[in-house]
CSV table of C-alpha atoms and ligand atoms in Angstrom, one decimal:
chain,number,residue,atom,x,y,z
F,1,MET,CA,-12.0,15.7,12.8
F,2,LYS,CA,-11.8,15.4,16.6
F,3,ASN,CA,-14.1,13.4,18.8
F,4,THR,CA,-16.8,12.7,16.4
F,5,SER,CA,-18.0,9.7,18.2
F,6,ASN,CA,-21.5,9.5,20.0
F,7,ASN,CA,-19.9,7.3,22.4
F,8,PRO,CA,-18.2,8.6,25.7
F,9,GLN,CA,-14.4,8.5,25.4
F,10,ARG,CA,-13.1,4.8,25.6
F,11,GLY,CA,-10.2,5.0,27.7
F,12,GLN,CA,-6.8,4.0,26.4
F,13,ALA,CA,-5.9,2.5,23.0
F,14,ILE,CA,-2.7,1.0,22.0
F,15,VAL,CA,-1.5,0.6,18.3
F,16,LEU,CA,1.2,-1.7,17.4
F,17,GLY,CA,3.3,-0.3,14.5
F,18,ALA,CA,4.2,3.1,13.4
F,19,SER,CA,4.2,2.7,9.7
F,20,ILE,CA,1.4,4.2,7.5
F,21,GLY,CA,-1.0,1.8,8.5
F,22,GLY,CA,-0.4,2.3,12.2
F,23,LEU,CA,-0.3,5.9,12.0
F,24,MET,CA,-3.5,6.2,10.1
F,25,VAL,CA,-5.5,4.0,12.7
F,26,ALA,CA,-4.0,5.9,15.6
F,27,ARG,CA,-5.5,9.0,14.1
F,28,ALA,CA,-8.8,7.2,13.5
F,29,LEU,CA,-8.8,6.0,17.2
F,30,SER,CA,-7.9,9.5,18.6
F,31,ASN,CA,-11.5,10.5,17.6
F,32,HIS,CA,-12.8,7.9,20.1
F,33,PHE,CA,-10.3,7.3,22.9
F,34,ASP,CA,-9.0,9.5,25.5
F,35,SER,CA,-5.4,8.4,24.6
F,36,VAL,CA,-3.6,6.6,21.9
F,37,THR,CA,-0.2,5.1,22.3
F,38,ILE,CA,1.6,3.9,19.2
F,39,ILE,CA,4.3,1.3,19.9
F,40,GLU,CA,7.3,0.9,17.4
F,41,LYS,CA,10.2,-1.4,17.6
F,42,ASP,CA,12.4,0.8,15.5
F,43,LYS,CA,13.9,4.1,16.5
F,44,VAL,CA,12.0,6.8,14.7
F,45,GLU,CA,13.7,10.1,13.6
F,46,ARG,CA,11.6,13.1,13.3
F,47,GLN,CA,12.8,13.6,9.7
F,48,PRO,CA,12.2,11.5,6.5
F,49,SER,CA,14.3,8.2,7.1
F,50,THR,CA,14.1,4.6,6.2
F,51,ARG,CA,14.0,2.4,9.5
F,52,LYS,CA,15.3,-1.2,10.0
F,53,GLY,CA,12.1,-2.8,10.0
F,54,GLN,CA,11.1,-1.1,6.7
F,55,ALA,CA,13.5,-2.2,4.0
F,56,HIS,CA,10.8,-1.8,1.5
F,57,THR,CA,10.6,2.0,2.0
F,58,ARG,CA,13.7,2.4,0.0
F,59,HIS,CA,11.8,1.5,-3.1
F,60,LEU,CA,9.5,3.0,-5.4
F,61,HIS,CA,6.2,4.0,-3.7
F,62,GLY,CA,3.3,5.9,-5.5
F,63,LEU,CA,0.3,7.1,-3.6
F,64,LEU,CA,-2.8,6.3,-5.6
F,65,PRO,CA,-5.5,9.0,-5.8
F,66,GLY,CA,-7.6,6.9,-3.5
F,67,GLY,CA,-4.8,6.7,-0.8
F,68,LEU,CA,-4.3,10.6,-1.1
F,69,ASN,CA,-8.2,11.1,-0.8
F,70,ALA,CA,-8.1,8.8,2.4
F,71,MET,CA,-5.1,10.7,4.1
F,72,LEU,CA,-6.7,14.2,3.1
F,73,HIS,CA,-9.7,13.0,5.1
F,74,TYR,CA,-7.8,13.5,8.2
F,75,PHE,CA,-4.9,15.8,7.1
F,76,PRO,CA,-6.5,18.3,4.6
F,77,ASP,CA,-3.1,20.3,4.3
F,78,LEU,CA,-1.1,17.0,3.3
F,79,GLN,CA,-1.2,17.6,-0.4
F,80,ASP,CA,0.1,21.2,-0.1
F,81,ALA,CA,2.7,19.8,2.3
F,82,LEU,CA,3.8,17.1,0.0
F,83,ALA,CA,4.1,19.7,-2.9
F,84,ALA,CA,5.9,22.3,-0.6
F,85,HIS,CA,8.6,19.4,0.3
F,86,GLY,CA,9.1,18.8,-3.4
F,87,ALA,CA,7.0,15.7,-4.0
F,88,ASN,CA,5.4,15.4,-7.3
F,89,VAL,CA,1.6,16.2,-6.7
F,90,CYS,CA,0.0,15.4,-10.3
F,91,ASP,CA,-2.8,14.3,-12.3
F,92,PHE,CA,-2.6,10.2,-12.5
F,93,ALA,CA,-3.9,10.3,-16.2
F,94,LYS,CA,-2.3,13.6,-17.6
F,95,ASP,CA,1.3,13.4,-16.2
F,96,MET,CA,1.9,9.7,-16.5
F,97,VAL,CA,4.1,8.6,-19.2
F,98,TRP,CA,2.6,5.0,-19.4
F,99,TYR,CA,3.8,2.4,-21.9
F,100,THR,CA,1.8,-1.0,-21.9
F,101,TYR,CA,0.2,-3.4,-24.3
F,102,GLY,CA,2.7,-2.2,-27.1
F,103,GLY,CA,1.9,1.4,-26.9
F,104,TYR,CA,1.8,4.6,-25.0
F,105,ARG,CA,-1.4,5.4,-23.2
F,106,GLN,CA,-2.8,9.0,-24.3
F,107,ARG,CA,-2.4,11.5,-21.6
F,108,PHE,CA,-5.9,12.8,-20.6
F,109,ASP,CA,-6.9,15.7,-18.1
F,110,MET,CA,-8.9,13.7,-15.4
F,111,ASN,CA,-8.2,15.6,-12.3
F,112,LEU,CA,-7.1,12.4,-10.7
F,113,ILE,CA,-4.5,13.6,-8.2
F,114,GLY,CA,-1.8,11.2,-6.8
F,115,ALA,CA,1.7,11.7,-5.6
F,116,THR,CA,5.1,10.5,-6.0
F,117,MET,CA,7.4,11.2,-3.4
F,118,SER,CA,10.1,9.0,-1.4
F,119,ARG,CA,8.1,6.8,1.0
F,120,PRO,CA,10.0,8.2,4.1
F,121,LEU,CA,8.8,11.7,3.0
F,122,LEU,CA,5.3,10.6,3.0
F,123,GLU,CA,5.4,8.8,6.3
F,124,HIS,CA,7.2,11.7,8.0
F,125,LEU,CA,4.6,14.1,7.0
F,126,VAL,CA,1.8,11.9,8.0
F,127,ARG,CA,3.6,11.1,11.2
F,128,GLU,CA,4.1,14.7,12.1
F,129,ARG,CA,0.5,15.3,11.7
F,130,VAL,CA,-0.5,12.3,13.9
F,131,LEU,CA,2.0,13.2,16.7
F,132,ALA,CA,0.6,17.0,16.6
F,133,THR,CA,-2.7,15.3,17.7
F,134,PRO,CA,-3.0,16.1,21.4
F,135,ASN,CA,-3.9,12.4,22.6
F,136,ILE,CA,-1.5,10.5,20.4
F,137,GLU,CA,1.9,9.5,21.8
F,138,LEU,CA,4.6,7.4,20.3
F,139,MET,CA,7.0,5.0,22.1
F,140,ASP,CA,9.6,3.9,19.8
F,141,ASN,CA,12.7,1.7,20.2
F,142,THR,CA,9.9,-0.5,22.0
F,143,ALA,CA,8.9,-4.0,20.8
F,144,VAL,CA,5.7,-5.8,21.6
F,145,LYS,CA,6.5,-9.2,22.8
F,146,SER,CA,3.2,-10.7,23.6
F,147,LEU,CA,-0.3,-9.7,24.6
F,148,ILE,CA,-1.7,-9.5,28.0
F,149,ALA,CA,-5.2,-11.2,28.5
F,150,SER,CA,-8.0,-11.4,31.1
F,151,ASP,CA,-8.0,-14.4,33.4
F,152,ASP,CA,-10.7,-16.1,31.2
F,153,GLN,CA,-8.5,-15.3,28.2
F,154,GLN,CA,-11.5,-13.6,26.4
F,155,ARG,CA,-10.2,-10.0,26.3
F,156,VAL,CA,-7.0,-8.6,25.4
F,157,LYS,CA,-6.1,-6.1,28.2
F,158,GLY,CA,-2.7,-4.8,26.9
F,159,VAL,CA,0.7,-5.8,25.7
F,160,HIS,CA,3.9,-6.8,27.2
F,161,ILE,CA,6.7,-4.6,25.9
F,162,GLU,CA,10.5,-4.5,25.9
F,163,LEU,CA,12.3,-1.1,25.9
F,164,ALA,CA,15.6,-1.4,23.9
F,165,GLU,CA,17.3,1.6,25.3
F,166,LEU,CA,16.6,1.0,28.9
F,167,GLY,CA,16.9,-2.7,28.4
F,168,LYS,CA,13.9,-3.4,30.6
F,169,SER,CA,10.2,-5.0,30.0
F,170,MET,CA,6.8,-3.7,31.0
F,171,ASP,CA,3.3,-4.2,30.8
F,172,LEU,CA,1.0,-1.7,29.2
F,173,HIS,CA,-2.7,-1.9,29.9
F,174,ALA,CA,-5.6,-0.8,27.2
F,175,ASP,CA,-9.0,-1.0,26.3
F,176,LEU,CA,-8.5,-1.7,22.6
F,177,VAL,CA,-5.2,-3.0,21.1
F,178,VAL,CA,-4.8,-2.9,17.3
F,179,ASP,CA,-2.1,-4.9,15.5
F,180,VAL,CA,-0.7,-3.0,12.6
F,181,THR,CA,2.8,-4.8,12.5
F,182,GLY,CA,2.9,-5.6,8.9
F,183,ARG,CA,3.3,-8.8,6.9
F,184,GLY,CA,5.3,-10.4,10.0
F,185,SER,CA,2.5,-9.9,12.3
F,186,ARG,CA,2.6,-12.3,15.3
F,187,SER,CA,-1.2,-12.3,16.0
F,188,ALA,CA,-2.0,-15.8,14.8
F,189,GLN,CA,0.4,-17.1,17.1
F,190,TRP,CA,-0.8,-14.9,19.9
F,191,LEU,CA,-4.4,-16.0,19.1
F,192,ARG,CA,-3.5,-19.7,19.4
F,193,ASP,CA,-1.9,-18.9,22.7
F,194,LEU,CA,-5.2,-17.5,24.1
F,195,GLY,CA,-7.0,-20.5,22.9
F,196,PHE,CA,-8.5,-18.9,19.7
F,197,GLU,CA,-8.2,-20.2,16.0
F,198,ALA,CA,-5.7,-18.5,13.9
F,199,PRO,CA,-7.1,-17.1,10.7
F,200,GLU,CA,-6.8,-19.2,7.5
F,201,THR,CA,-4.2,-17.8,5.0
F,202,SER,CA,-4.1,-17.4,1.2
F,203,GLU,CA,-0.7,-17.2,-0.5
F,204,VAL,CA,-0.3,-16.3,-4.0
F,205,LYS,CA,3.3,-17.0,-5.2
F,206,VAL,CA,4.6,-14.5,-7.4
F,207,ASN,CA,8.4,-14.1,-6.8
F,208,VAL,CA,8.6,-10.5,-7.8
F,209,SER,CA,12.0,-8.8,-7.5
F,210,TYR,CA,12.7,-5.1,-7.3
F,211,ALA,CA,16.1,-3.2,-8.0
F,212,THR,CA,16.0,0.4,-7.2
F,213,ARG,CA,18.3,3.4,-7.7
F,214,VAL,CA,17.9,7.1,-7.0
F,215,TYR,CA,19.3,9.6,-9.5
F,216,LYS,CA,19.6,13.4,-9.7
F,217,ARG,CA,16.8,14.9,-11.9
F,218,ASP,CA,17.5,17.6,-14.2
F,219,LEU,CA,14.7,20.1,-14.0
F,220,ASN,CA,15.4,21.5,-17.4
F,221,ASP,CA,14.2,18.1,-19.0
F,222,PRO,CA,10.7,18.6,-19.9
F,223,ARG,CA,10.0,15.2,-18.8
F,224,SER,CA,11.2,15.9,-15.3
F,225,SER,CA,7.7,16.1,-13.8
F,226,ASN,CA,6.3,13.1,-15.5
F,227,TRP,CA,6.0,9.8,-13.6
F,228,MET,CA,6.8,6.9,-15.9
F,229,LEU,CA,5.7,3.5,-16.2
F,230,TYR,CA,6.3,0.2,-18.0
F,231,THR,CA,4.0,-2.6,-17.4
F,232,PRO,CA,4.0,-5.8,-19.1
F,233,GLN,CA,1.8,-7.4,-21.3
F,234,ALA,CA,1.5,-10.8,-19.6
F,235,PRO,CA,2.4,-13.6,-20.0
F,236,GLN,CA,4.8,-12.9,-22.7
F,237,GLU,CA,6.5,-9.9,-21.0
F,238,MET,CA,7.4,-10.3,-17.4
F,239,HIS,CA,9.3,-7.1,-16.4
F,240,PHE,CA,8.0,-3.8,-15.2
F,241,ALA,CA,9.7,-0.5,-14.6
F,242,GLY,CA,8.9,2.7,-13.0
F,243,MET,CA,10.7,6.0,-12.7
F,244,PHE,CA,8.9,8.6,-10.3
F,245,PRO,CA,9.9,12.0,-9.7
F,246,ILE,CA,10.6,12.6,-5.9
F,247,GLU,CA,11.6,15.4,-3.7
F,248,GLY,CA,15.1,16.9,-3.6
F,249,ASP,CA,15.1,17.0,-7.6
F,250,ARG,CA,15.6,13.2,-7.6
F,251,TRP,CA,14.2,10.5,-9.6
F,252,ILE,CA,13.6,7.1,-8.1
F,253,MET,CA,13.8,4.3,-10.6
F,254,THR,CA,12.9,0.7,-10.0
F,255,VAL,CA,13.0,-2.1,-12.3
F,256,GLY,CA,11.9,-6.0,-11.9
F,257,GLY,CA,10.0,-8.7,-12.7
F,258,TRP,CA,7.9,-11.8,-11.9
F,259,HIS,CA,8.9,-15.3,-11.3
F,260,GLY,CA,12.6,-14.6,-11.2
F,261,ALA,CA,12.7,-12.2,-14.0
F,262,ASN,CA,14.8,-9.4,-12.8
F,263,ALA,CA,17.2,-6.6,-14.0
F,264,GLY,CA,20.4,-7.9,-12.4
F,265,ASN,CA,22.0,-5.8,-9.6
F,266,ASP,CA,25.2,-4.7,-11.1
F,267,GLU,CA,25.6,-1.5,-13.1
F,268,ALA,CA,26.2,-3.2,-16.4
F,269,ALA,CA,23.1,-5.5,-16.2
F,270,PHE,CA,20.9,-2.6,-14.8
F,271,MET,CA,21.8,-0.4,-17.7
F,272,ASP,CA,21.5,-3.3,-20.3
F,273,PHE,CA,18.1,-4.0,-19.0
F,274,LEU,CA,17.1,-0.3,-19.4
F,275,ARG,CA,18.4,-0.2,-22.9
F,276,LYS,CA,16.2,-3.2,-24.0
F,277,LEU,CA,12.9,-1.8,-22.6
F,278,PRO,CA,10.5,-0.8,-25.1
F,279,MET,CA,10.2,2.8,-23.4
F,280,GLN,CA,13.5,4.5,-24.3
F,281,GLU,CA,12.9,7.4,-21.8
F,282,TYR,CA,14.5,5.2,-19.0
F,283,TYR,CA,17.8,4.5,-20.6
F,284,ASP,CA,17.8,8.0,-22.1
F,285,ILE,CA,17.4,9.8,-18.9
F,286,VAL,CA,19.4,7.5,-16.6
F,287,SER,CA,22.3,7.3,-18.9
F,288,LYS,CA,22.7,11.1,-18.6
F,289,SER,CA,21.8,11.5,-14.7
F,290,GLU,CA,24.1,11.2,-11.9
F,291,PRO,CA,23.4,8.2,-9.6
F,292,LEU,CA,22.7,9.1,-6.0
F,293,SER,CA,22.6,5.6,-4.6
F,294,ASP,CA,23.7,2.1,-4.9
F,295,ILE,CA,21.3,-0.4,-6.7
F,296,MET,CA,19.2,-1.8,-4.0
F,297,THR,CA,17.3,-5.0,-4.4
F,298,TYR,CA,14.0,-6.3,-2.6
F,299,LYS,CA,12.4,-9.8,-2.9
F,300,PHE,CA,8.6,-10.3,-2.6
F,301,PRO,CA,8.0,-13.9,-2.6
F,302,HIS,CA,4.0,-14.0,-2.4
F,303,SER,CA,1.2,-12.1,-1.8
F,304,LEU,CA,-0.5,-13.0,1.7
F,305,ARG,CA,-3.9,-12.7,2.8
F,306,ARG,CA,-5.1,-13.7,6.3
F,307,HIS,CA,-8.7,-14.4,6.5
F,308,TYR,CA,-9.9,-12.8,9.7
F,309,GLU,CA,-13.2,-12.4,8.2
F,310,LYS,CA,-13.9,-16.1,8.2
F,311,LEU,CA,-13.2,-16.5,12.2
F,312,GLN,CA,-16.3,-17.2,14.4
F,313,ARG,CA,-14.6,-16.2,17.6
F,314,PHE,CA,-12.3,-13.4,18.3
F,315,PRO,CA,-11.0,-12.0,21.9
F,316,LEU,CA,-12.5,-8.6,22.7
F,317,GLY,CA,-10.5,-5.6,22.9
F,318,TYR,CA,-8.2,-6.7,19.9
F,319,LEU,CA,-8.1,-5.9,16.2
F,320,VAL,CA,-5.7,-6.4,13.3
F,321,LEU,CA,-5.5,-4.1,10.3
F,322,GLY,CA,-3.1,-3.1,7.2
F,323,ASP,CA,-0.4,-5.6,6.0
F,324,ALA,CA,-0.8,-7.6,9.0
F,325,VAL,CA,-4.1,-8.7,7.2
F,326,CYS,CA,-3.2,-8.5,3.8
F,327,SER,CA,0.1,-7.7,1.9
F,328,PHE,CA,-0.5,-7.2,-1.9
F,329,ASN,CA,2.0,-8.0,-4.6
F,330,PRO,CA,3.7,-4.2,-4.3
F,331,THR,CA,3.9,-3.7,-8.2
F,332,TYR,CA,0.0,-2.5,-8.1
F,333,GLY,CA,0.9,0.2,-5.4
F,334,GLN,CA,-2.3,-0.5,-3.2
F,335,GLY,CA,-1.1,-1.2,0.3
F,336,MET,CA,-1.1,2.4,1.7
F,337,THR,CA,-4.4,3.1,0.1
F,338,SER,CA,-5.9,0.0,1.3
F,339,ALA,CA,-4.8,0.5,4.9
F,340,SER,CA,-6.1,4.0,5.1
F,341,MET,CA,-9.3,3.0,3.8
F,342,GLN,CA,-9.4,0.3,6.6
F,343,ALA,CA,-8.6,2.8,9.3
F,344,ILE,CA,-11.4,5.2,8.0
F,345,GLU,CA,-13.8,2.4,8.2
F,346,LEU,CA,-12.9,1.7,11.9
F,347,ASP,CA,-13.4,5.3,12.7
F,348,LYS,CA,-16.8,4.9,11.1
F,349,MET,CA,-17.6,1.9,13.1
F,350,LEU,CA,-16.5,3.4,16.5
F,351,GLY,CA,-18.6,6.4,15.7
F,352,ALA,CA,-21.7,4.1,15.2
F,353,ASN,CA,-21.2,2.6,18.6
F,354,ILE,CA,-21.2,-0.8,17.5
F,355,ALA,CA,-21.3,-3.1,20.7
F,356,ASP,CA,-18.0,-4.1,21.9
F,357,GLU,CA,-18.8,-7.9,21.5
F,358,LYS,CA,-19.5,-7.4,17.8
F,359,LEU,CA,-16.7,-5.0,17.0
F,360,ALA,CA,-14.0,-7.4,15.9
F,361,LEU,CA,-16.0,-9.5,13.7
F,362,THR,CA,-18.1,-6.9,12.1
F,363,PHE,CA,-14.6,-4.9,11.2
F,364,PHE,CA,-13.2,-7.9,9.7
F,365,ALA,CA,-16.4,-8.5,7.4
F,366,ARG,CA,-16.2,-4.8,6.6
F,367,ILE,CA,-12.7,-4.5,5.8
F,368,ALA,CA,-12.6,-7.8,3.9
F,369,LYS,CA,-14.9,-5.8,1.5
F,370,ILE,CA,-12.2,-3.0,1.2
F,371,ILE,CA,-9.5,-5.6,0.7
F,372,ASP,CA,-11.5,-7.9,-1.9
F,373,ILE,CA,-11.1,-5.4,-4.5
F,374,PRO,CA,-7.3,-4.8,-4.5
F,375,TRP,CA,-6.7,-8.3,-3.8
F,376,GLN,CA,-8.8,-9.6,-6.8
F,377,MET,CA,-7.3,-7.2,-9.2
F,378,ALA,CA,-3.6,-7.7,-8.3
F,379,VAL,CA,-3.9,-11.8,-8.1
F,380,GLY,CA,-6.1,-11.5,-11.2
F,381,GLU,CA,-3.4,-10.0,-13.0
F,382,ASP,CA,-0.7,-12.2,-11.4
F,383,PHE,CA,-2.6,-15.3,-12.7
F,384,ARG,CA,-1.8,-14.1,-16.3
F,385,TYR,CA,1.6,-16.1,-15.6
F,386,PRO,CA,1.4,-19.9,-15.5
F,387,ALA,CA,4.1,-19.8,-12.8
F,388,THR,CA,1.8,-18.3,-10.3
F,389,GLU,CA,0.8,-20.5,-7.6
F,390,GLY,CA,-2.1,-20.2,-5.2
F,391,PRO,CA,-5.8,-19.9,-4.8
F,392,LYS,CA,-7.0,-18.8,-8.2
F,393,PRO,CA,-10.2,-16.7,-8.2
F,394,ALA,CA,-13.2,-18.2,-10.3
F,395,GLY,CA,-13.6,-16.8,-13.7
F,396,VAL,CA,-10.1,-15.0,-13.6
F,397,ASP,CA,-9.1,-16.3,-17.0
F,398,PHE,CA,-12.2,-14.8,-18.5
F,399,ILE,CA,-11.9,-11.5,-16.6
F,400,ASN,CA,-8.4,-11.3,-17.8
F,401,LYS,CA,-9.2,-11.5,-21.4
F,402,TYR,CA,-11.5,-8.6,-21.2
F,403,ILE,CA,-9.2,-6.6,-19.0
F,404,SER,CA,-6.6,-7.1,-21.8
F,405,ARG,CA,-9.2,-5.5,-24.2
F,406,VAL,CA,-9.6,-2.9,-21.6
F,407,HIS,CA,-6.0,-2.2,-21.4
F,408,ARG,CA,-5.8,-1.8,-25.2
F,409,ALA,CA,-8.8,0.5,-25.4
F,410,THR,CA,-7.2,2.7,-22.6
F,411,LEU,CA,-4.5,3.7,-24.9
F,412,LYS,CA,-6.6,5.8,-27.0
F,413,ASP,CA,-10.3,6.3,-25.6
F,414,PRO,CA,-10.4,8.9,-22.7
F,415,VAL,CA,-13.8,7.3,-21.5
F,416,VAL,CA,-12.3,3.9,-21.1
F,417,CYS,CA,-9.1,5.2,-19.6
F,418,ASP,CA,-10.9,7.4,-17.1
F,419,ALA,CA,-13.0,4.3,-15.9
F,420,PHE,CA,-10.0,2.2,-15.7
F,421,LEU,CA,-7.8,4.5,-13.9
F,422,ARG,CA,-10.4,5.1,-11.2
F,423,VAL,CA,-10.7,1.4,-10.6
F,424,MET,CA,-7.0,1.1,-10.4
F,425,SER,CA,-6.7,4.2,-8.0
F,426,LEU,CA,-9.3,2.3,-5.7
F,427,LEU,CA,-11.9,4.9,-6.4
F,428,LYS,CA,-14.5,2.9,-8.1
F,429,ALA,CA,-15.3,-0.8,-8.0
F,430,PRO,CA,-14.0,-3.0,-11.0
F,431,THR,CA,-17.6,-3.8,-11.9
F,432,SER,CA,-17.9,-0.4,-13.3
F,433,LEU,CA,-15.6,-1.5,-16.1
F,434,PHE,CA,-18.5,-3.9,-17.0
F,435,HIS,CA,-21.1,-0.9,-17.3
F,436,PRO,CA,-22.6,-1.2,-20.9
F,437,LYS,CA,-21.3,2.2,-21.7
F,438,ILE,CA,-17.6,0.9,-21.1
F,439,LEU,CA,-18.4,-2.4,-22.4
F,440,TRP,CA,-19.3,-1.2,-25.8
F,441,ARG,CA,-16.4,1.1,-26.0
F,442,VAL,CA,-14.0,-1.7,-25.1
F,443,MET,CA,-15.6,-4.3,-27.6
F,444,TRP,CA,-15.5,-1.5,-30.4
F,445,ALA,CA,-12.0,-0.6,-29.7
F,446,GLY,CA,-11.0,-4.3,-29.9
V,501,LIG,C1,8.7,-3.2,-2.4
V,501,LIG,C2,7.5,-2.6,-1.9
V,501,LIG,C3,6.8,-1.6,-2.6
V,501,LIG,C4,5.6,-0.9,-2.2
V,501,LIG,N1,5.1,0.0,-3.0
V,501,LIG,C5,4.0,0.5,-2.8
V,501,LIG,C6,3.1,1.7,-3.3
V,501,LIG,O1,3.9,2.0,-4.4
V,501,LIG,N2,2.3,2.1,-2.9
V,501,LIG,C7,1.6,1.7,-1.7
V,501,LIG,O2,0.3,2.3,-1.5
V,501,LIG,N3,2.1,0.6,-1.2
V,501,LIG,C8,3.2,0.0,-1.6
V,501,LIG,N4,3.6,-1.0,-0.8
V,501,LIG,C9,3.0,-1.4,0.4
V,501,LIG,C10,3.2,-0.5,1.5
V,501,LIG,O3,4.5,-0.4,1.8
V,501,LIG,C11,2.3,-1.0,2.8
V,501,LIG,O4,1.1,-1.5,2.6
V,501,LIG,C12,2.3,0.1,3.8
V,501,LIG,O5,3.5,0.2,4.5
V,501,LIG,C13,1.5,-0.4,5.1
V,501,LIG,O6,1.7,-1.3,5.8
V,501,LIG,P1,1.7,-1.4,7.4
V,501,LIG,O7,1.6,-0.1,8.2
V,501,LIG,O8,0.4,-2.4,7.7
V,501,LIG,O9,2.9,-2.3,7.7
V,501,LIG,P2,4.4,-2.0,7.6
V,501,LIG,O10,4.5,-1.0,6.6
V,501,LIG,O11,4.9,-3.3,7.3
V,501,LIG,O12,4.9,-1.5,9.0
V,501,LIG,C14,4.8,-2.4,10.2
V,501,LIG,C15,5.4,-1.5,11.3
V,501,LIG,O13,5.4,-2.3,12.7
V,501,LIG,C16,6.6,-2.4,13.2
V,501,LIG,N5,6.7,-3.5,14.1
V,501,LIG,C17,6.8,-5.0,13.4
V,501,LIG,N6,6.8,-5.8,14.5
V,501,LIG,C18,6.7,-5.0,15.8
V,501,LIG,C19,6.8,-5.3,17.2
V,501,LIG,N7,6.8,-6.5,17.7
V,501,LIG,N8,6.6,-4.2,18.0
V,501,LIG,C20,6.4,-2.9,17.6
V,501,LIG,N9,6.5,-2.6,16.2
V,501,LIG,C21,6.5,-3.5,15.4
V,501,LIG,C22,7.7,-2.3,12.1
V,501,LIG,O14,8.9,-1.9,12.5
V,501,LIG,C23,7.0,-1.3,11.1
V,501,LIG,O15,7.2,0.0,11.3
V,501,LIG,C24,4.8,-1.6,-1.0
V,501,LIG,C25,5.5,-2.7,-0.4
V,501,LIG,C26,6.6,-3.1,-0.7
V,501,LIG,C27,7.2,-4.3,-0.1
């Protein structure tokens, strides 16, 4: 996959942030730039580990089939490497025990391959592959403080960085800088400092809480290779639970809810919560399994989208991508897939030699199309709860009524189930659920 661009090599690129989004975009840029430097404020271990800037990576993470496909585009051996490290690489439809809308979804063989593993393992395997690319380097323990601009402030020419270990600051120059610093991105302020408008934002308040615990997994239990999911029939049910097999013969179990509904974070409340779930597997397995961690909690107040696609002007030599553009309610598991798809889009655009002056606005328009789908799916579901606040997409109540019927139909009908899971996995557009072939089956099932 190296150097597929028709362009001469473009000099130096800098990527801010070494999480999944930053790693994927660095790999994409390595096809078009002489050298790519990733700058990460945390110290990065060359092994699976959680970093200070990434509290969320301690919690349940699944890699959707769409995300695995996107990663395999650059790292064809990733699926085998995941399996070799003990991750659970499995058929999304066949191996998932999923209770929703009052019943268990039947399990069908659909060859929809996704993965469950600890998030640090996935990131480590991606990072090792990215850093094995000859023209990519990582500067960790280094925080980006501000942008360096041309005298007329129209072009970003690099970044001002602070090296924690050496206790010194310096300037790094580049032909392209990409901000992948996540939800806390400071691009809006940096743009204002250069005299540009900051993007409008959409916030959808969901108040989702997570409580996560890791357990030893008994491989003799026939359920040990199933990933288990309980999703609520909203609005009457407000909780969710997921228990995924991960490397090291462990389970990672996350429970939580919307709008303040949570599982409690002490042992007794946690177990009581599991006992009351309609899916008995959780309590049954957990009560016989050795806990390997404390109960860790996480709060996600709102989904956040920054509408870069609406801007009319943008500095040359600068882009923003991943959670820095859109951070989705994590219960739908879409963030890594969306960021990876955005990185591939950038690779395609650089390969098509889009003029420098048009690059940013064209890029934001294209990734808006990628983001629209998971955003509408996530926000649409969230608006089933009356307590959800924020910009509500038009027609969402009508669509939700239909999707409720789809959910029910997926419990028994393999054709509807296949169509639904492909949409959920970000492999197909949601409009495919309105194809007459599906519509008829959904109505008939209802
Ligand atoms: C609780 C939770 C569960 C989730 N579960 C899933 C899931 O199951 N599946 C899924 O696909 N997605 C999931 N996500 C989303 C997923 O984690 C993100 O979408 C993914 O990490 C991609 O984000 P990113 O790389 O854009 O940003 P981030 O992961 O936020 O990374 C930003 C990076 O930038 C660094 N950084 C920040 N500021 C600076 C600076 N000034 N200088 C240098 N470096 C800086 C940070 O240290 C960090 O490494 C979940 C998210 C949460 C919160």
